[in-house]
Amino acid sequence: MKLDLPRYTERFGAISLHGVQRVYELDSGFNEGRPASEAIRSVGNVEISEIERKMAIVIPIKGERLKLLEGVLSGIPHDCLTIIVSNSPRQPVDRFKLEKEALEQFNRFVGKNTLILHQKDPGLSDALKEVGYNSIFGPDDIVRNGKAEGMVIGMLLAKMAGKDYVGFIDADNYVPGAVNEYVKIFASGIAMSNTPYTMVRISWIYKPKVSESGLYFSKWGRVSEITNQYLNSLVSYYTGFETEVMRTGNSGEHCMSMKLAELLTYSSGFSVEPYEVVDILEEFGGILPTENQDAMDKGIEVMQVETRNPHFHEEKGEDHLKEMFNGSLGCIYHSKICPPRLRDKINEELRGREILQEGREPDMQRNIQSFKSVDIHQFAKILHDRAISFVHSN
């Protein structure tokens, strides 16, 4: 893959927030001694393959169409470990059973290394209790509903498998070729990074919408544009200079080094992706004290890379958008480093969109603690013994 080097970087404490980088070639060959341009980084096939072997791709799924899941599976490079964390209904139709059968049928032909687990499995909850990790439990002592909870389970499974990197791809993607590009971008971003604490976030070149006159290739999602605006305002408040560096606030498709992933706290609900950025700013921005001095010394890199493939995904309606607005802006509003005047603007934004009533605050989402201290060997042992839905196929 051939990408340009970051043209602009916003430095915030120990964090380097890189501006959006472009992809020039989806496959740049093997780079057998060919010199690279000063402005372009060519990441060869061998280098990408080596990183893919160390990477897990997590697919959180909740009732998405099986055809879409099969397409996503087909787009993930063969050497990556694929992890499906399902929260699909078990009754009246057992959707998880159908997902597992679709995966098994797919694997008869390709032999992909894959894990699948239902996040409501009591055996999973037992394993989490035994290792003292209960911040993703509901009142019934079972893992609660939520995409963030599924992502955290996926990260624990990736760590259990000894992977160095973990990426996330949503299950509602219509274009397998786009999925393949995302993973190549993840690997290329990691190859370009100068620190073991790295995050690579996807910026979609277009998010097409179906209209009466055909396809309209919009540049931004309706929520993403506003989330980015307020994340940039948060950065600008401390630097004193207005910025537009953050373009991927709601990017479900992103990747982290395990070294970074295990240090972060996470937010439940629809705030999970923007809260990752907020938490990085809080933890490593130099405003609040941190216990992670090694990461402060080596630095955090957040890369954003624009795809060549457009992002086709399922539309989920106005109610879903309102929940995303509330969660995304709410996690900025409730941040420990959010200044009062930015809180006022967020309140005004949500009231103007008729999402928030006068006198009310945005919902505060539950925080999910970091999993760095989890005894992963003990977790793996109990999970294998007690989780009925856990299947490892290859």
Coordinates of C-alpha atoms in Angstrom, one line a residue:
M1 CA 0.0 0.0 0.0
K2 CA 1.2 3.5 -0.8
L3 CA 0.2 6.4 1.5
D4 CA 1.3 9.9 2.0
L5 CA 3.0 10.9 5.2
P6 CA 1.1 13.1 7.6
R7 CA 1.0 16.6 6.2
Y8 CA -0.1 18.1 9.5
T9 CA 0.2 17.0 13.1
E10 CA -1.5 18.5 16.2
R11 CA 0.6 17.8 19.3
F12 CA -1.3 17.6 22.5
G13 CA 0.8 16.6 25.5
A14 CA 2.4 13.2 24.6
I15 CA -0.2 12.7 21.8
S16 CA 0.5 13.2 18.1
L17 CA -2.9 13.6 16.3
H18 CA -2.1 13.2 12.6
G19 CA -4.2 14.8 9.9
V20 CA -5.9 12.6 7.4
Q21 CA -3.6 10.7 5.1
R22 CA -4.5 9.6 1.5
V23 CA -4.0 6.2 0.0
Y24 CA -2.4 6.4 -3.5
E25 CA -2.0 2.7 -4.2
L26 CA -4.0 -0.2 -2.7
D27 CA -1.2 -2.6 -3.5
S28 CA 2.3 -1.2 -3.9
G29 CA 4.0 -4.5 -4.5
F30 CA 7.0 -6.0 -2.6
N31 CA 9.2 -2.9 -2.6
E32 CA 12.4 -4.8 -3.6
G33 CA 14.9 -2.0 -2.9
R34 CA 12.9 0.7 -4.6
P35 CA 13.4 4.2 -3.1
A36 CA 10.4 5.9 -1.6
S37 CA 9.4 9.5 -2.2
E38 CA 10.1 12.0 0.6
A39 CA 6.3 12.6 0.9
I40 CA 5.1 9.0 0.3
R41 CA 5.5 5.9 2.4
S42 CA 5.3 2.6 0.5
V43 CA 4.4 -0.4 2.8
G44 CA 5.2 -3.6 1.0
N45 CA 3.2 -6.8 0.9
V46 CA 5.7 -8.7 3.1
E47 CA 5.6 -6.0 5.8
I48 CA 1.8 -5.9 5.7
S49 CA 1.5 -9.7 5.9
E50 CA 3.8 -9.8 9.0
I51 CA 1.6 -7.3 10.8
E52 CA -1.6 -9.1 9.8
R53 CA -0.3 -12.3 11.4
K54 CA -0.1 -10.4 14.7
M55 CA -3.5 -8.8 14.3
A56 CA -7.1 -9.8 15.4
I57 CA -10.1 -8.3 13.8
V58 CA -13.2 -8.0 16.0
I59 CA -16.6 -8.0 14.5
P60 CA -19.4 -7.0 16.9
I61 CA -22.7 -8.2 15.6
K62 CA -26.3 -7.8 16.7
G63 CA -28.8 -9.3 14.3
E64 CA -27.2 -8.0 11.1
R65 CA -28.0 -9.9 7.9
L66 CA -26.0 -13.1 7.5
K67 CA -25.1 -12.2 3.9
L68 CA -23.4 -9.1 5.2
L69 CA -21.5 -11.0 7.8
E70 CA -20.3 -13.5 5.1
G71 CA -19.1 -10.6 3.0
V72 CA -17.2 -9.0 5.9
L73 CA -15.6 -12.4 6.7
S74 CA -14.5 -12.8 3.0
G75 CA -12.8 -9.3 3.1
I76 CA -10.6 -9.9 6.1
P77 CA -7.1 -11.1 5.1
H78 CA -6.6 -14.8 5.8
D79 CA -3.7 -14.4 8.3
C80 CA -5.7 -12.2 10.7
L81 CA -7.5 -13.9 13.6
T82 CA -11.2 -13.1 13.2
I83 CA -13.2 -12.7 16.4
I84 CA -17.0 -12.5 16.2
V85 CA -18.7 -11.2 19.4
S86 CA -22.4 -11.6 19.0
N87 CA -25.3 -10.1 21.0
S88 CA -27.9 -11.3 18.6
P89 CA -31.2 -12.6 20.0
R90 CA -31.5 -16.3 20.8
Q91 CA -35.4 -16.4 20.7
P92 CA -37.8 -16.9 19.0
V93 CA -35.2 -17.6 16.3
D94 CA -31.7 -18.3 17.5
R95 CA -29.8 -15.8 15.4
F96 CA -26.5 -16.7 17.1
K97 CA -26.9 -20.3 16.0
L98 CA -27.4 -19.1 12.4
E99 CA -24.3 -16.9 12.7
K100 CA -22.2 -19.8 14.0
E101 CA -23.5 -22.2 11.3
A102 CA -22.7 -19.5 8.6
L103 CA -19.2 -19.2 10.0
E104 CA -18.6 -23.0 10.1
Q105 CA -19.8 -23.3 6.5
F106 CA -17.6 -20.5 5.4
N107 CA -14.6 -22.1 7.2
R108 CA -15.1 -25.4 5.4
F109 CA -13.8 -23.7 2.3
V110 CA -11.3 -21.2 3.6
G111 CA -10.0 -22.6 7.0
K112 CA -9.8 -19.2 8.6
N113 CA -8.6 -18.9 12.2
T114 CA -11.8 -17.7 13.9
L115 CA -13.3 -17.3 17.4
I116 CA -17.0 -16.8 18.0
L117 CA -18.7 -16.1 21.3
H118 CA -22.1 -14.8 22.5
Q119 CA -21.6 -11.9 25.0
K120 CA -24.6 -13.1 27.2
D121 CA -23.0 -16.5 27.7
P122 CA -23.1 -17.2 31.5
G123 CA -19.7 -19.0 31.2
L124 CA -18.2 -15.7 29.9
S125 CA -19.6 -13.9 32.9
D126 CA -18.2 -16.5 35.2
A127 CA -14.7 -16.1 33.7
L128 CA -14.9 -12.3 34.1
K129 CA -16.1 -12.6 37.7
E130 CA -13.2 -15.0 38.6
V131 CA -10.7 -12.5 37.3
G132 CA -12.4 -9.5 39.0
Y133 CA -13.4 -7.7 35.8
N134 CA -17.1 -6.7 36.3
S135 CA -17.4 -3.3 34.9
I136 CA -19.3 -4.6 31.8
F137 CA -22.0 -6.4 33.9
G138 CA -25.6 -5.5 34.2
P139 CA -27.7 -5.8 37.3
D140 CA -28.2 -9.5 36.6
D141 CA -24.4 -10.2 36.8
I142 CA -24.4 -11.0 33.1
V143 CA -22.6 -8.9 30.5
R144 CA -24.9 -6.1 29.6
N145 CA -26.1 -5.1 26.1
G146 CA -23.9 -2.8 24.1
K147 CA -21.4 -2.6 21.3
A148 CA -18.7 -1.3 23.6
E149 CA -19.1 -4.3 25.9
G150 CA -18.7 -6.6 22.8
M151 CA -15.6 -4.7 21.7
V152 CA -14.0 -5.2 25.2
I153 CA -14.8 -8.9 25.1
G154 CA -13.2 -9.0 21.6
M155 CA -10.1 -7.3 23.0
L156 CA -9.8 -9.8 25.8
L157 CA -10.1 -12.7 23.3
A158 CA -7.4 -11.0 21.2
K159 CA -5.1 -10.7 24.2
M160 CA -5.9 -14.3 25.2
A161 CA -4.7 -15.3 21.7
G162 CA -1.4 -13.4 22.1
K163 CA -2.1 -10.8 19.4
D164 CA -0.2 -7.5 19.3
Y165 CA -2.9 -5.5 17.5
V166 CA -6.7 -5.5 17.5
G167 CA -8.9 -3.9 14.9
F168 CA -12.7 -3.4 14.7
I169 CA -15.0 -3.7 11.7
D170 CA -18.8 -3.3 11.8
A171 CA -20.9 -6.2 10.6
D172 CA -23.2 -4.1 8.4
N173 CA -20.7 -3.4 5.6
Y174 CA -21.9 -4.1 2.1
V175 CA -18.5 -4.1 0.3
P176 CA -16.0 -6.9 1.1
G177 CA -13.3 -5.0 -0.8
A178 CA -13.7 -2.1 1.5
V179 CA -13.2 -4.4 4.5
N180 CA -10.0 -5.7 2.9
E181 CA -8.8 -2.1 2.4
Y182 CA -9.5 -1.2 6.1
V183 CA -7.2 -4.0 7.3
K184 CA -4.5 -3.1 4.9
I185 CA -4.7 0.5 6.2
F186 CA -4.5 -0.8 9.8
A187 CA -1.3 -2.7 9.0
S188 CA 0.2 0.2 7.0
G189 CA -0.5 2.7 9.8
I190 CA 1.1 0.4 12.3
A191 CA 4.1 0.0 10.0
M192 CA 4.5 3.8 9.8
S193 CA 4.1 4.4 13.5
N194 CA 7.1 5.4 15.7
T195 CA 5.6 4.2 19.0
P196 CA 4.2 1.0 20.4
Y197 CA 1.1 3.0 21.5
T198 CA -0.7 3.5 18.2
M199 CA -4.3 3.9 17.0
V200 CA -5.3 3.9 13.3
R201 CA -8.7 5.3 12.4
I202 CA -10.5 5.0 9.1
S203 CA -11.8 8.2 7.4
W204 CA -14.2 7.2 4.6
I205 CA -13.8 8.9 1.3
Y206 CA -17.6 8.9 0.8
K207 CA -20.7 7.5 2.7
P208 CA -23.2 7.1 -0.2
K209 CA -26.9 7.6 0.4
V210 CA -29.7 6.3 -1.8
S211 CA -31.9 9.0 -3.1
E212 CA -34.7 9.3 -5.7
S213 CA -32.2 10.4 -8.3
G214 CA -29.7 7.6 -7.5
L215 CA -26.7 7.4 -5.3
Y216 CA -25.5 10.6 -3.6
F217 CA -21.8 10.4 -2.5
S218 CA -21.8 12.5 0.7
K219 CA -18.5 13.2 2.3
W220 CA -19.6 13.1 6.0
G221 CA -22.1 11.2 8.0
R222 CA -24.7 13.4 9.8
V223 CA -23.3 12.6 13.3
S224 CA -19.6 12.4 12.4
E225 CA -19.4 16.0 11.2
I226 CA -20.8 17.4 14.5
T227 CA -18.8 15.0 16.7
N228 CA -15.6 16.0 14.9
Q229 CA -16.4 19.7 15.4
Y230 CA -16.7 19.3 19.2
L231 CA -13.6 17.1 19.5
N232 CA -11.7 19.7 17.6
S233 CA -13.1 22.4 19.9
L234 CA -11.9 20.5 22.9
V235 CA -8.3 20.3 21.5
S236 CA -8.5 24.0 20.5
Y237 CA -9.5 25.2 23.9
Y238 CA -6.1 23.9 25.3
T239 CA -3.8 24.7 22.4
G240 CA -5.3 28.2 21.8
F241 CA -5.4 27.6 18.1
E242 CA -8.4 26.5 16.1
T243 CA -7.9 23.1 14.5
E244 CA -9.8 20.7 12.1
V245 CA -7.4 17.8 12.7
M246 CA -9.9 15.3 14.1
R247 CA -12.0 13.8 11.2
T248 CA -12.8 10.3 12.6
G249 CA -14.7 10.8 15.8
N250 CA -17.4 8.2 15.1
S251 CA -15.2 5.7 13.1
G252 CA -16.3 2.2 14.0
E253 CA -13.5 0.9 11.8
H254 CA -10.3 1.5 13.7
C255 CA -7.3 -0.4 15.1
M256 CA -5.1 -0.2 18.2
S257 CA -1.9 -1.7 19.4
M258 CA -2.7 -4.0 22.3
K259 CA -0.3 -1.9 24.4
L260 CA -2.6 1.1 24.0
A261 CA -5.9 -0.8 24.0
E262 CA -5.2 -2.3 27.5
L263 CA -4.5 1.1 29.0
L264 CA -7.7 2.9 27.9
T265 CA -11.1 3.1 29.7
Y266 CA -14.1 2.7 27.4
S267 CA -17.6 4.1 27.3
S268 CA -20.8 2.2 26.9
G269 CA -23.6 2.9 24.4
F270 CA -23.0 4.9 21.2
S271 CA -20.2 6.9 22.7
V272 CA -17.5 4.2 22.5
E273 CA -15.6 5.5 19.4
P274 CA -15.4 9.2 20.3
Y275 CA -14.8 8.4 23.9
E276 CA -11.6 6.5 22.9
V277 CA -10.3 9.9 21.6
V278 CA -11.5 11.7 24.7
D279 CA -9.9 9.2 27.0
I280 CA -6.6 9.5 25.2
L281 CA -6.7 13.3 25.6
E282 CA -7.5 12.9 29.3
E283 CA -4.9 10.3 30.0
F284 CA -2.0 11.4 27.9
G285 CA -2.6 15.1 27.2
G286 CA -0.6 16.3 30.2
I287 CA -3.6 18.0 31.7
L288 CA -4.5 15.3 34.3
P289 CA -2.0 13.1 36.1
T290 CA -1.3 9.6 34.7
E291 CA 0.0 6.3 35.9
N292 CA 1.2 5.3 32.5
Q293 CA 4.6 7.0 32.3
D294 CA 6.0 4.6 29.7
A295 CA 3.3 5.6 27.2
M296 CA 4.0 9.3 28.1
D297 CA 7.7 8.8 27.4
K298 CA 7.2 6.9 24.1
G299 CA 4.3 9.0 22.9
I300 CA 0.8 8.1 21.5
E301 CA 0.1 8.3 17.8
V302 CA -3.4 8.6 16.4
M303 CA -3.4 8.2 12.6
Q304 CA -6.4 8.8 10.3
V305 CA -6.3 7.4 6.8
E306 CA -8.8 8.1 4.0
T307 CA -10.0 5.1 2.1
R308 CA -10.4 4.6 -1.6
N309 CA -13.5 2.5 -1.3
P310 CA -16.7 4.3 -0.3
H311 CA -18.5 3.1 2.9
F312 CA -21.8 1.4 2.2
H313 CA -23.6 0.4 5.3
E314 CA -27.2 -0.1 6.6
E315 CA -29.2 2.9 7.5
K316 CA -30.8 2.5 11.0
G317 CA -33.2 5.4 11.2
E318 CA -33.7 8.7 13.0
D319 CA -33.9 7.3 16.5
H320 CA -30.5 5.6 16.1
L321 CA -29.1 9.0 14.9
K322 CA -30.5 10.8 18.0
E323 CA -29.0 8.2 20.3
M324 CA -25.6 8.6 18.5
F325 CA -25.8 12.4 18.9
N326 CA -26.6 12.1 22.6
G327 CA -23.9 9.5 23.3
S328 CA -21.2 11.1 21.2
L329 CA -21.6 14.7 22.4
G330 CA -22.4 13.5 25.9
C331 CA -19.0 11.8 26.4
I332 CA -17.3 15.1 25.5
Y333 CA -19.7 17.1 27.7
H334 CA -18.9 14.8 30.7
S335 CA -15.2 14.7 30.1
K336 CA -13.0 15.8 33.1
I337 CA -11.2 18.3 30.7
C338 CA -14.3 19.7 29.0
P339 CA -14.5 23.5 29.7
P340 CA -17.8 25.1 30.8
R341 CA -18.3 27.1 27.7
L342 CA -17.9 24.0 25.5
R343 CA -20.5 22.2 27.7
D344 CA -22.9 25.2 27.1
K345 CA -22.4 24.8 23.3
I346 CA -23.1 21.1 23.4
N347 CA -26.3 21.7 25.4
E348 CA -27.4 24.2 22.9
E349 CA -26.6 21.9 20.0
L350 CA -28.6 19.0 21.5
R351 CA -31.5 21.2 22.4
G352 CA -31.6 22.7 18.9
R353 CA -31.8 19.2 17.5
E354 CA -34.7 18.4 19.9
I355 CA -32.6 15.7 21.5
L356 CA -32.3 17.3 24.9
Q357 CA -35.0 19.1 26.9
E358 CA -34.5 22.5 28.6
G359 CA -32.7 22.0 32.0
R360 CA -31.5 18.5 31.2
E361 CA -27.9 17.3 30.7
P362 CA -26.8 14.8 28.1
D363 CA -26.8 11.2 29.4
M364 CA -23.7 10.1 31.2
Q365 CA -22.6 6.7 29.8
R366 CA -21.1 4.0 32.0
N367 CA -17.4 3.8 31.9
I368 CA -15.7 0.4 31.4
Q369 CA -12.4 0.1 33.2
S370 CA -9.1 -0.9 31.5
F371 CA -8.3 -4.6 31.3
K372 CA -4.6 -4.3 31.8
S373 CA -4.7 -6.1 35.2
V374 CA -6.9 -9.0 34.0
D375 CA -5.2 -12.4 34.6
I376 CA -5.6 -13.5 30.9
H377 CA -4.5 -17.1 31.5
Q378 CA -7.1 -17.6 34.3
F379 CA -9.7 -16.0 32.1
A380 CA -8.9 -18.3 29.2
K381 CA -9.0 -21.4 31.3
I382 CA -12.5 -20.7 32.7
L383 CA -13.8 -19.5 29.4
H384 CA -12.8 -22.7 27.7
D385 CA -14.3 -24.8 30.5
R386 CA -17.7 -23.0 31.0
A387 CA -18.6 -20.9 27.9
I388 CA -21.0 -23.0 25.9
S389 CA -21.2 -20.6 23.0
F390 CA -17.4 -20.3 22.6
V391 CA -16.1 -21.9 19.4
H392 CA -12.6 -21.8 18.0
S393 CA -12.5 -23.0 14.4
N394 CA -9.7 -23.0 11.7

